[in-house]
Amino acid sequence: MALNEVIVDNAKTSSLTNLDCYCDGVFTTKCQGDGLIVATPTGSTAYSLSAGGSMVHPQVPGILFTPVCPHSLSFRPIVFPDTSKISIRVSRDARGDHSVAFDGKSRITLHKGDTVHISVSSWPIPAICRVSETDDWFTGVRGLLHWNL
């Protein structure tokens, strides 16, 4: 389980990741680069933003799909509907083992052919707001990230 993001990368070596990515069972893309971030709107202002992903308001139901230093210039971040089932498989022709981390912790080694399945939980985590979700979010991105100041 992750609140912010799931990261699949090649943590042990400097070689490219080689990942086969699927959305709802449909092949989407092959990811070659430093890794792939699958984030929630809550996690959109963390590692995903640093890797070039968009900030997404927490009331927007979506799954962010952000490549980390992709080998292809045409591979850009996208947002899937929150009903999507994302699968990331370490390609059979990958150069070595990869790993997956959940919110930057709990790193697990992945071998060739291993697949990580990602979906939004049916039970969202309730949040306490000081004013409103929108006011709190913009106060946070302006104050902490100095967004558009």
XYZ file of C-alpha atoms in Angstrom:
149
model
C 0.000 0.000 0.000
C 1.126 3.521 -0.757
C -0.351 6.930 -0.075
C 1.910 8.920 -2.421
C 3.644 6.788 -5.038
C 4.971 3.476 -6.237
C 8.394 3.640 -7.897
C 9.886 0.941 -10.098
C 13.555 1.479 -10.871
C 16.920 -0.179 -11.250
C 18.246 0.743 -7.833
C 21.281 -1.531 -7.796
C 22.956 -0.577 -11.086
C 23.157 2.353 -13.446
C 21.673 0.464 -16.405
C 18.317 1.467 -17.852
C 15.083 0.052 -16.555
C 13.245 -2.060 -19.072
C 9.563 -2.205 -18.163
C 6.471 -3.327 -20.050
C 3.494 -1.213 -18.959
C -0.196 -2.075 -19.208
C -3.442 -0.271 -18.425
C -6.506 -2.473 -17.929
C -4.646 -5.342 -19.599
C -3.810 -3.318 -22.724
C -0.127 -2.807 -23.563
C 0.557 0.913 -23.108
C 4.293 1.431 -23.507
C 7.773 0.118 -22.863
C 9.599 2.220 -20.298
C 13.343 2.535 -20.715
C 14.995 5.088 -18.482
C 15.873 5.569 -14.831
C 12.474 4.362 -13.652
C 8.749 4.911 -13.496
C 6.603 6.644 -10.891
C 2.928 5.801 -10.443
C 1.491 8.413 -8.096
C -1.738 9.509 -6.494
C -2.887 13.136 -6.613
C -1.578 13.377 -3.034
C 1.838 12.223 -4.241
C 1.801 14.506 -7.281
C 3.721 17.226 -5.432
C 6.527 14.874 -4.399
C 8.860 12.725 -6.539
C 6.496 12.799 -9.545
C 6.672 16.608 -9.672
C 10.478 16.497 -9.448
C 10.519 14.102 -12.414
C 8.422 16.472 -14.550
C 4.911 15.306 -13.669
C 2.005 17.666 -13.084
C 0.621 18.804 -9.770
C -2.858 17.318 -9.463
C -5.515 18.672 -7.106
C -6.517 16.014 -4.542
C -10.151 16.116 -5.695
C -9.163 15.008 -9.218
C -9.556 11.221 -9.342
C -6.558 9.932 -11.261
C -3.388 7.867 -11.360
C -0.248 9.708 -12.469
C 2.201 7.831 -14.681
C 5.546 9.662 -14.750
C 8.769 8.394 -16.350
C 12.064 9.201 -14.612
C 14.650 10.394 -17.157
C 13.163 8.408 -20.052
C 15.406 7.179 -22.849
C 12.821 8.407 -25.378
C 12.100 12.127 -25.745
C 8.492 11.339 -26.671
C 7.674 9.547 -23.389
C 5.730 12.116 -21.354
C 3.762 11.916 -18.106
C 0.098 11.019 -18.410
C -2.868 10.708 -16.051
C -5.074 7.614 -16.097
C -8.601 7.465 -14.668
C -8.630 6.277 -11.060
C -10.577 3.190 -12.163
C -7.586 1.937 -14.197
C -5.629 -1.156 -13.246
C -1.938 -0.519 -13.965
C 0.515 -3.395 -14.415
C 4.270 -2.945 -14.713
C 6.329 -5.984 -15.736
C 10.099 -6.235 -15.707
C 10.825 -7.138 -19.310
C 12.329 -10.533 -20.106
C 15.174 -8.714 -21.900
C 15.994 -6.450 -18.921
C 19.703 -6.289 -18.062
C 19.230 -7.203 -14.434
C 16.996 -7.057 -11.407
C 14.815 -4.036 -10.703
C 13.096 -2.929 -7.524
C 9.833 -1.423 -6.383
C 9.385 0.997 -3.488
C 6.168 2.149 -1.860
C 6.299 5.760 -0.634
C 10.096 5.510 -0.721
C 10.140 2.607 1.730
C 9.718 -1.149 1.675
C 11.987 -1.717 -1.334
C 11.406 -5.148 -2.903
C 13.587 -6.765 -5.570
C 11.913 -7.607 -8.877
C 13.305 -10.185 -11.297
C 12.764 -10.567 -15.036
C 9.096 -11.346 -15.674
C 7.882 -10.084 -12.267
C 4.820 -7.830 -12.390
C 3.583 -5.102 -10.048
C -0.188 -4.492 -10.113
C -1.401 -1.047 -9.052
C -4.934 0.206 -8.459
C -6.698 2.791 -6.345
C -8.054 1.491 -3.065
C -11.788 1.136 -2.624
C -11.360 2.723 0.797
C -9.920 6.253 0.530
C -8.108 7.741 3.494
C -10.119 10.604 5.002
C -8.276 13.895 5.427
C -8.851 16.698 7.896
C -8.891 20.160 6.364
C -8.269 23.410 8.178
C -10.411 25.494 5.808
C -11.297 23.470 2.731
C -9.464 20.925 0.622
C -8.841 23.503 -2.117
C -7.698 26.268 0.247
C -5.442 23.893 2.168
C -3.926 22.476 -1.038
C -3.125 25.861 -2.595
C -1.788 27.167 0.719
C 0.509 24.129 0.781
C 1.792 24.384 -2.796
C 2.359 28.127 -2.498
C 3.936 27.948 0.963
C 6.000 24.774 0.657
C 6.818 24.733 -3.057
C 6.758 28.506 -3.637
C 4.504 27.780 -6.607
C 4.012 30.763 -8.923
C 5.393 33.281 -6.423
